[in-house]
Backbone as XML, in Angstrom:
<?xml version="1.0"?>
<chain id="A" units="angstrom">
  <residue number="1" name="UNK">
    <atom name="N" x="337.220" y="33.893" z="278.900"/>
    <atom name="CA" x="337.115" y="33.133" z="280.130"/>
    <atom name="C" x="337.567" y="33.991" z="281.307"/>
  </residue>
  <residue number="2" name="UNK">
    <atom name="N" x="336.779" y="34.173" z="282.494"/>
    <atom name="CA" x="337.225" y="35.002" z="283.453"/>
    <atom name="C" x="338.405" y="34.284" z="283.827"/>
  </residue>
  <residue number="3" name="UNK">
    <atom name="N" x="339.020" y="34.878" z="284.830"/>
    <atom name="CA" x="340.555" y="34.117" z="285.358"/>
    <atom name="C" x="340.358" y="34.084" z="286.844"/>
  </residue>
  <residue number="4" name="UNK">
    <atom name="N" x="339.609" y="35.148" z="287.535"/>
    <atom name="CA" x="339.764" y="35.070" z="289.112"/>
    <atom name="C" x="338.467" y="34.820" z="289.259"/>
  </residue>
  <residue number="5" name="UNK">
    <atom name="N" x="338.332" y="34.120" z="290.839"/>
    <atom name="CA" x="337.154" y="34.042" z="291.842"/>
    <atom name="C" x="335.796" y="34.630" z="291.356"/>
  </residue>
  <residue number="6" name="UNK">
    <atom name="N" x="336.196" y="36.105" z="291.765"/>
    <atom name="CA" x="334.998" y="36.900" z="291.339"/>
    <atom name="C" x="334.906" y="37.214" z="289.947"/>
  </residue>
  <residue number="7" name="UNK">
    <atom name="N" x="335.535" y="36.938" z="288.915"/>
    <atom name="CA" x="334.782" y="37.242" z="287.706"/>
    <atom name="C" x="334.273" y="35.824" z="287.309"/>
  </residue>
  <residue number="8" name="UNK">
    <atom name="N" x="334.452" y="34.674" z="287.880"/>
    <atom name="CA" x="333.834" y="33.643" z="287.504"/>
    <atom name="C" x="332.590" y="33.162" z="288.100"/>
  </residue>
  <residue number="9" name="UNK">
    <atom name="N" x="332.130" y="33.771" z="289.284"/>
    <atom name="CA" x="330.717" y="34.400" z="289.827"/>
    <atom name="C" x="330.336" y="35.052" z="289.483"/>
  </residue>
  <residue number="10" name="UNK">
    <atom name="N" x="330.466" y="35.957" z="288.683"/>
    <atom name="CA" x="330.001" y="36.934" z="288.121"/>
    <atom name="C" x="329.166" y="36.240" z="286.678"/>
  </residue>
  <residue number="11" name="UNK">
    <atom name="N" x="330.032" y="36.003" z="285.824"/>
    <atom name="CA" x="329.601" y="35.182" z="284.975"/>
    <atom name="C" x="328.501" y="34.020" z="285.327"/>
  </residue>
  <residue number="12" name="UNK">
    <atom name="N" x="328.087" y="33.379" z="286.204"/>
    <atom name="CA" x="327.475" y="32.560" z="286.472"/>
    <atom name="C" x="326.058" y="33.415" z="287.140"/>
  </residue>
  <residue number="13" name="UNK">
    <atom name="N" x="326.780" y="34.857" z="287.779"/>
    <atom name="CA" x="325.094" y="35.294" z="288.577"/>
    <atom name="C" x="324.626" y="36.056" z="287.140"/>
  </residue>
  <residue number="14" name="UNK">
    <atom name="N" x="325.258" y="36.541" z="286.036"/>
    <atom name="CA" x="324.714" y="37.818" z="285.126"/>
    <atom name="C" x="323.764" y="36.007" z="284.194"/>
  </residue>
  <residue number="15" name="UNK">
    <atom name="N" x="323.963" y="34.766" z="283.956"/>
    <atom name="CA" x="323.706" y="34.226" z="283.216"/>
    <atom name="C" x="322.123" y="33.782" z="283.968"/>
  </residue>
  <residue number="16" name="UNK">
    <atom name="N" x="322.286" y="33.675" z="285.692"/>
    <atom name="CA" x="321.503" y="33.356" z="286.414"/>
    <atom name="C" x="320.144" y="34.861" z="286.017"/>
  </residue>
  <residue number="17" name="UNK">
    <atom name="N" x="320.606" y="35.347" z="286.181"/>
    <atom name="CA" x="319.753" y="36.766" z="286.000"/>
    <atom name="C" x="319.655" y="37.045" z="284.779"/>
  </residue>
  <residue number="18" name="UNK">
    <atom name="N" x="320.080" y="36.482" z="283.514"/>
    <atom name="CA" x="319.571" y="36.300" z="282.140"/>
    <atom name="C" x="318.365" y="35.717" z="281.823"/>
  </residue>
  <residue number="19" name="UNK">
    <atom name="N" x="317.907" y="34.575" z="282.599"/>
    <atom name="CA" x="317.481" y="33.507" z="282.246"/>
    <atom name="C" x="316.100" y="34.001" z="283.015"/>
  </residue>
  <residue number="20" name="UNK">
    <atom name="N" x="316.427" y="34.755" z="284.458"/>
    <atom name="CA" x="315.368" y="35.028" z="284.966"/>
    <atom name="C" x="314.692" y="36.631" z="284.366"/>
  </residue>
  <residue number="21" name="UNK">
    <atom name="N" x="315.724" y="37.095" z="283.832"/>
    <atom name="CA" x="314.841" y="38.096" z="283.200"/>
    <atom name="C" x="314.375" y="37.924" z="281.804"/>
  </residue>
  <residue number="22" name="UNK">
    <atom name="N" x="314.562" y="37.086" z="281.304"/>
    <atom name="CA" x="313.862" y="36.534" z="279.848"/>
    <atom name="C" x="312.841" y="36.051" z="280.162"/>
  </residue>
  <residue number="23" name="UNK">
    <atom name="N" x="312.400" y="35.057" z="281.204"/>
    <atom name="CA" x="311.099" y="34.212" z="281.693"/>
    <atom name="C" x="310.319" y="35.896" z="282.057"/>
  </residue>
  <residue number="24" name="UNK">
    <atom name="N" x="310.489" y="36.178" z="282.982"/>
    <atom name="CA" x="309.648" y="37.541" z="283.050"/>
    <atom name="C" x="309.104" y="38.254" z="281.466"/>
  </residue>
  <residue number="25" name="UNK">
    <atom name="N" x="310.739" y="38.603" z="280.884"/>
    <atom name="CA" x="309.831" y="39.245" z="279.297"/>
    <atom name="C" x="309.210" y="38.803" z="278.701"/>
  </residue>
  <residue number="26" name="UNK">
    <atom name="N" x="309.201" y="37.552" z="278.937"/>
    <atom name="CA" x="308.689" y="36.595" z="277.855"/>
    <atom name="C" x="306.895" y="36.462" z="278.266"/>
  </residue>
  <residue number="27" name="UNK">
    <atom name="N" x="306.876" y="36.850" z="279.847"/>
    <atom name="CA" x="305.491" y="36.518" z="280.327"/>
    <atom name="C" x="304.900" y="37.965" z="279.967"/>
  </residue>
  <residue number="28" name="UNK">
    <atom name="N" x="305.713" y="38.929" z="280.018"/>
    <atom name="CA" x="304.551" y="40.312" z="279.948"/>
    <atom name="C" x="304.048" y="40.236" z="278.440"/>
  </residue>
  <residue number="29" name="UNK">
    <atom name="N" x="304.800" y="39.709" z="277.505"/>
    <atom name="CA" x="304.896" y="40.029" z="275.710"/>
    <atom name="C" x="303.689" y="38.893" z="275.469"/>
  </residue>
  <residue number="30" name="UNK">
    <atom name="N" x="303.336" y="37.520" z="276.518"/>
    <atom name="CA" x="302.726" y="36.458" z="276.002"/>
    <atom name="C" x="301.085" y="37.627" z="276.704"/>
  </residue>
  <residue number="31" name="UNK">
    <atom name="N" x="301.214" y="37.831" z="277.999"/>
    <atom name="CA" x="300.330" y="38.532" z="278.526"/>
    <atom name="C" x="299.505" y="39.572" z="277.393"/>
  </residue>
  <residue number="32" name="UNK">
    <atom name="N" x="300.420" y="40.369" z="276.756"/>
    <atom name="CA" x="300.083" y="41.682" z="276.367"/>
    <atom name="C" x="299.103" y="40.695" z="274.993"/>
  </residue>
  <residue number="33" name="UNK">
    <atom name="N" x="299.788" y="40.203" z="274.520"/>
    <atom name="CA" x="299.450" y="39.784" z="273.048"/>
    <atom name="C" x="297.890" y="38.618" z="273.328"/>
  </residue>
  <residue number="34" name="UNK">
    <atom name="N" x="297.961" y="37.822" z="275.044"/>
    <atom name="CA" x="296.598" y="37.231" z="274.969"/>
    <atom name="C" x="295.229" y="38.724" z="274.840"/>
  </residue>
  <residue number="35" name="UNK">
    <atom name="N" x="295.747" y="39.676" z="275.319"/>
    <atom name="CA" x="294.998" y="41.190" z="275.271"/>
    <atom name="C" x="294.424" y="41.234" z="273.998"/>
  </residue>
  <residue number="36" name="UNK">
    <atom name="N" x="295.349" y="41.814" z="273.027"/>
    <atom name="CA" x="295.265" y="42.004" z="272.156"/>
    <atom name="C" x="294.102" y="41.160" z="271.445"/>
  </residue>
  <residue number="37" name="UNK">
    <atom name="N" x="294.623" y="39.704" z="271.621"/>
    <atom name="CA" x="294.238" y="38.434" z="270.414"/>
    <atom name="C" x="292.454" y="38.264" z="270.979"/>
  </residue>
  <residue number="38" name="UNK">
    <atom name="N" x="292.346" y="38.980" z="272.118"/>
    <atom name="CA" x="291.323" y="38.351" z="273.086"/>
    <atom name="C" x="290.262" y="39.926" z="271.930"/>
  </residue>
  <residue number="39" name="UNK">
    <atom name="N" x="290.755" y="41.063" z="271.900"/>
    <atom name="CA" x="290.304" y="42.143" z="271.575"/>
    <atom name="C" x="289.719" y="41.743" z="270.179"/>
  </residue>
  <residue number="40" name="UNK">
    <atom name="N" x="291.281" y="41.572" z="269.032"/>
    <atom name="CA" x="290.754" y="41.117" z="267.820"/>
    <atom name="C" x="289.235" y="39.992" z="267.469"/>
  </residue>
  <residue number="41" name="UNK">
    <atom name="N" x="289.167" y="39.312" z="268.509"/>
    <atom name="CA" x="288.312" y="38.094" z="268.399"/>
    <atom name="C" x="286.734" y="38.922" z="269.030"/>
  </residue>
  <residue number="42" name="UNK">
    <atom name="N" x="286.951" y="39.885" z="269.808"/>
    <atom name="CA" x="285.824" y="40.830" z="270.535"/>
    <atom name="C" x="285.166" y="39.936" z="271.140"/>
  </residue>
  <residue number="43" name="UNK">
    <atom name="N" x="285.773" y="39.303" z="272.224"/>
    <atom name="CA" x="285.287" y="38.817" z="273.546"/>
    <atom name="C" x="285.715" y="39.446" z="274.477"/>
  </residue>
  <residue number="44" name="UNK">
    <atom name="N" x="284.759" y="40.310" z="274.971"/>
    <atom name="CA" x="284.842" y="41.080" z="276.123"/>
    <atom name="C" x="285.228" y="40.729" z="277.247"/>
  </residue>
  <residue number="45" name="UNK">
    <atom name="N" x="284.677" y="39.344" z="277.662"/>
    <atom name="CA" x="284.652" y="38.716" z="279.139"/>
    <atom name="C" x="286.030" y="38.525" z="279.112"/>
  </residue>
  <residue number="46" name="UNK">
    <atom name="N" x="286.935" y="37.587" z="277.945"/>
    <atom name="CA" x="288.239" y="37.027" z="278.120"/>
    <atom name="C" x="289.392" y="38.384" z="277.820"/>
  </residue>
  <residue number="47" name="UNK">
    <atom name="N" x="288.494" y="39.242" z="277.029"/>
    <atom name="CA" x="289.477" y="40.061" z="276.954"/>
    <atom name="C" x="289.296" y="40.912" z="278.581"/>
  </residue>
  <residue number="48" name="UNK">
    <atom name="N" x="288.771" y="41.357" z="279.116"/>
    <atom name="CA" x="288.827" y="42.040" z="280.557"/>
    <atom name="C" x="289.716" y="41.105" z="281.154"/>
  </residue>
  <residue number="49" name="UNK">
    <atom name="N" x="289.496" y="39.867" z="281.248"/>
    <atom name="CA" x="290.245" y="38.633" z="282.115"/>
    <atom name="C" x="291.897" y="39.015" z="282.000"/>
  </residue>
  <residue number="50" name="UNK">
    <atom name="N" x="292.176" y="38.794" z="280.313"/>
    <atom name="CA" x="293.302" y="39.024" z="280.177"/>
    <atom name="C" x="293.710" y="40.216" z="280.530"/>
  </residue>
  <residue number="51" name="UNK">
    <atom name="N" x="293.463" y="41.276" z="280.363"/>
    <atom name="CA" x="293.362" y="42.924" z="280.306"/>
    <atom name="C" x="293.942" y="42.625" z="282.046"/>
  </residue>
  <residue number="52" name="UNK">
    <atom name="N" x="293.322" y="42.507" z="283.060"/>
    <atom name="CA" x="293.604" y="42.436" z="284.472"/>
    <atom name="C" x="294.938" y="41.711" z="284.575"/>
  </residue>
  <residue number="53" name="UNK">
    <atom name="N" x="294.876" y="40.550" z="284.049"/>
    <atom name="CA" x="295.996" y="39.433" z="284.393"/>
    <atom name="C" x="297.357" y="40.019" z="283.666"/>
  </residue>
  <residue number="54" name="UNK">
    <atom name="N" x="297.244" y="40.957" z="282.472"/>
    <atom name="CA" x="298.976" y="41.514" z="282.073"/>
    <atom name="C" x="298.500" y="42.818" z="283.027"/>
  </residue>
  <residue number="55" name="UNK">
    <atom name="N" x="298.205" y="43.674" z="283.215"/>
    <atom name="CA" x="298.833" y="44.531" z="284.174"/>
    <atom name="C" x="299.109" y="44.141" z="285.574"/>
  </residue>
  <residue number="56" name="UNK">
    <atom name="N" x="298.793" y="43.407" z="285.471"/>
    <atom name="CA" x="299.773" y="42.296" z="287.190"/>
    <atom name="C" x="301.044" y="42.042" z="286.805"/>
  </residue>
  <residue number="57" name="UNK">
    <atom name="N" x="300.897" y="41.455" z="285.288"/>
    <atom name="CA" x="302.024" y="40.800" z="285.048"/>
    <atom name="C" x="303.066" y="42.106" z="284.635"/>
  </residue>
  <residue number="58" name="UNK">
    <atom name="N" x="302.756" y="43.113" z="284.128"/>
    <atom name="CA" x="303.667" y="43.890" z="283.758"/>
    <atom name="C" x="304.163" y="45.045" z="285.155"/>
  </residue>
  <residue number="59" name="UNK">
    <atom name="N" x="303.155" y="44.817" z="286.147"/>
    <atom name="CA" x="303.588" y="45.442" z="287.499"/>
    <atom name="C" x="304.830" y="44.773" z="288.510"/>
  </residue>
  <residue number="60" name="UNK">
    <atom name="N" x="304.339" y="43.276" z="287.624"/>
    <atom name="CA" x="305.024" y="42.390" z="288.818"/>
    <atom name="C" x="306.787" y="42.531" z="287.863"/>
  </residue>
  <residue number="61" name="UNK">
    <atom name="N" x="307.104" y="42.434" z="286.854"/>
    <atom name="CA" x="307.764" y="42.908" z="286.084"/>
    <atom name="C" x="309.055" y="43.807" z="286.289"/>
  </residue>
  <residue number="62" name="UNK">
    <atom name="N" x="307.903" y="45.089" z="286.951"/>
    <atom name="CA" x="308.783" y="46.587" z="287.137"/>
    <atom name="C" x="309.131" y="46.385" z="288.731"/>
  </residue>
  <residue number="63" name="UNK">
    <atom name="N" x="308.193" y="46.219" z="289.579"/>
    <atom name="CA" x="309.036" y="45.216" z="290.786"/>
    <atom name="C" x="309.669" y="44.632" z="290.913"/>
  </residue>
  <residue number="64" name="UNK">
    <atom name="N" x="309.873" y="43.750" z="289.959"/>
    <atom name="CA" x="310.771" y="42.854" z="290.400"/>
    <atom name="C" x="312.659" y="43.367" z="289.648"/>
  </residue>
  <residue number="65" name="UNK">
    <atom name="N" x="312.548" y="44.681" z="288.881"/>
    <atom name="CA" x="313.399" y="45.123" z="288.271"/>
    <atom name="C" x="313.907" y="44.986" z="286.491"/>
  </residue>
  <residue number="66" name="UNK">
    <atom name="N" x="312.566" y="44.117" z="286.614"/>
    <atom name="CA" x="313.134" y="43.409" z="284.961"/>
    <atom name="C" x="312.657" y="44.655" z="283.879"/>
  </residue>
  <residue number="67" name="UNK">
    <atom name="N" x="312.104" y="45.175" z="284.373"/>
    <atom name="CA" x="311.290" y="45.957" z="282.597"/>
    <atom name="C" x="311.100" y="47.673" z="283.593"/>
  </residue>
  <residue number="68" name="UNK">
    <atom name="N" x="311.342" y="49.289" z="282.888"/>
    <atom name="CA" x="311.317" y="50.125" z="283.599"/>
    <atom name="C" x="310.053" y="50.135" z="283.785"/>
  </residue>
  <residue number="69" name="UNK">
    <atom name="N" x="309.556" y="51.152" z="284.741"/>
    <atom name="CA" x="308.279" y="51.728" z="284.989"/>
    <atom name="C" x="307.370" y="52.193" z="283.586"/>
  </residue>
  <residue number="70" name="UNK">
    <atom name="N" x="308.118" y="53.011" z="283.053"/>
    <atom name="CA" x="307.603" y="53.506" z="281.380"/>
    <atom name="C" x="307.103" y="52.319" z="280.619"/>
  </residue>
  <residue number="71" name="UNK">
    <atom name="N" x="307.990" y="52.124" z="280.329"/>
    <atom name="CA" x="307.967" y="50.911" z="279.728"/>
    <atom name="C" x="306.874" y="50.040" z="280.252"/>
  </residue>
  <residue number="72" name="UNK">
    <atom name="N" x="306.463" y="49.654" z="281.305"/>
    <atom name="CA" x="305.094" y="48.896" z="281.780"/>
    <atom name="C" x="304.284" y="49.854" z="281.319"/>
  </residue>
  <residue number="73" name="UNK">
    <atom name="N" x="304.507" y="51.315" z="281.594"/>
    <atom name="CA" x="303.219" y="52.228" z="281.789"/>
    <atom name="C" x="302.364" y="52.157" z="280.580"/>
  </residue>
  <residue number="74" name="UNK">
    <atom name="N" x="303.843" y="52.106" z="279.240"/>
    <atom name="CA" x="303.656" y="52.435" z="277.914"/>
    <atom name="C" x="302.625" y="51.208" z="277.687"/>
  </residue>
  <residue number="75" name="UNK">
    <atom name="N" x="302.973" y="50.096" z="277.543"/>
    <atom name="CA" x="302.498" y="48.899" z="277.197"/>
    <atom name="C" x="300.678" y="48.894" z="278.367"/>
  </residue>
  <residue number="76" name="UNK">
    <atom name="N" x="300.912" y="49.147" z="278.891"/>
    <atom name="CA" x="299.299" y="49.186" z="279.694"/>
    <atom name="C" x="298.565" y="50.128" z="279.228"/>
  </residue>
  <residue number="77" name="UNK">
    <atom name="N" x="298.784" y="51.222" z="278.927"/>
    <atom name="CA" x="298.080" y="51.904" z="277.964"/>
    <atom name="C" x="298.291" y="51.595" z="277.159"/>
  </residue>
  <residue number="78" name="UNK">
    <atom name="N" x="298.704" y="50.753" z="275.288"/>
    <atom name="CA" x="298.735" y="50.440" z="274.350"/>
    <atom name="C" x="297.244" y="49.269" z="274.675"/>
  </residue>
  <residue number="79" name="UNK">
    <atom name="N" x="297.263" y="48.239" z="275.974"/>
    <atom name="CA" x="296.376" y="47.531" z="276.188"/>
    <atom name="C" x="294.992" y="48.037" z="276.620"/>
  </residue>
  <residue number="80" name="UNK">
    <atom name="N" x="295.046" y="49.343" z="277.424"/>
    <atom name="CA" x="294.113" y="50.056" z="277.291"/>
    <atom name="C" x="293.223" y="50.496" z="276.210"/>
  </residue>
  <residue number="81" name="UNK">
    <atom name="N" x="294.130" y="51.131" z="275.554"/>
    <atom name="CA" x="293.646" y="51.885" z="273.916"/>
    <atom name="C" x="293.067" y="50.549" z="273.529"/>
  </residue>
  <residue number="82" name="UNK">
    <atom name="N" x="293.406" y="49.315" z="273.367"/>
    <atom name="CA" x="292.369" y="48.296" z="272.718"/>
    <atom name="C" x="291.469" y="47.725" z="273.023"/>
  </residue>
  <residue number="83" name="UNK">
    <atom name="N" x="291.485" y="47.931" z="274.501"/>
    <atom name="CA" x="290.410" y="47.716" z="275.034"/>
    <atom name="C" x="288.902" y="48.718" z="275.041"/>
  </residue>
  <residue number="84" name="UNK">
    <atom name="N" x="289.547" y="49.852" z="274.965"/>
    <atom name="CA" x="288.270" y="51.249" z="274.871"/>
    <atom name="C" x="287.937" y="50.945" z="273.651"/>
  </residue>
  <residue number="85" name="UNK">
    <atom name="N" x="289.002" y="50.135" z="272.274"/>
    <atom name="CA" x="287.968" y="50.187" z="270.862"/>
    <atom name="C" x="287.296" y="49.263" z="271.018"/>
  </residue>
  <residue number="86" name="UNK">
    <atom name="N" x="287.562" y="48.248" z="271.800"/>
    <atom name="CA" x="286.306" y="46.684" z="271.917"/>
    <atom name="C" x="284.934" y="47.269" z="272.647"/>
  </residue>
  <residue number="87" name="UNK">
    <atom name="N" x="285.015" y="48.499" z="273.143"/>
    <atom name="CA" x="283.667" y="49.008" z="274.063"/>
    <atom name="C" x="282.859" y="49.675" z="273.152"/>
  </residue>
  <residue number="88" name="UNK">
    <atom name="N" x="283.397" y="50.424" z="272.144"/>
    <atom name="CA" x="282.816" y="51.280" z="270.868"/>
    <atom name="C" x="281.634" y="50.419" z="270.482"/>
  </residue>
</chain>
């Protein structure tokens, strides 16, 4: 249990900023995987749809501080690579 002022704000902003950086991870991982699921099924149209809509989501992500740059970069190319085998 904190004891003073500021460690008991503290505790309340790191839980505030838990919650908001889980909703973010949680949207790039649901994003990445509609990619994927859209690829496995080889619908082009929904998979491009999705394909556009997670690299927003994984840009909006590294802006906003939640996830590094790499880390988006990595994952947009992993969505890439599945997308160039749905074109084969």
């Amino acid at each position: 249990m904190p004891n003073n002022k500021s460690a008991k704000k503290r505790v309340l902003i790191a839980e505030r900023n838990r919650l908001y950086n889980r909703f973010w991870k949680t949207r790039c991982k649901n994003a990445v995987k509609k990619v994927i699921e859209a690829v496995t099924n080889k619908d082009t149209n929904v998979a491009q749809e999705k394909f556009n809509e997670a690299q927003c989501v994984l840009d909006k992500a590294v802006v906003k501080g939640v996830m590094h740059k790499n880390t988006a970069s990595r994952r947009k190319a992993y969505i890439a690579t599945a997308m160039k085998s749905l074109n084969k």
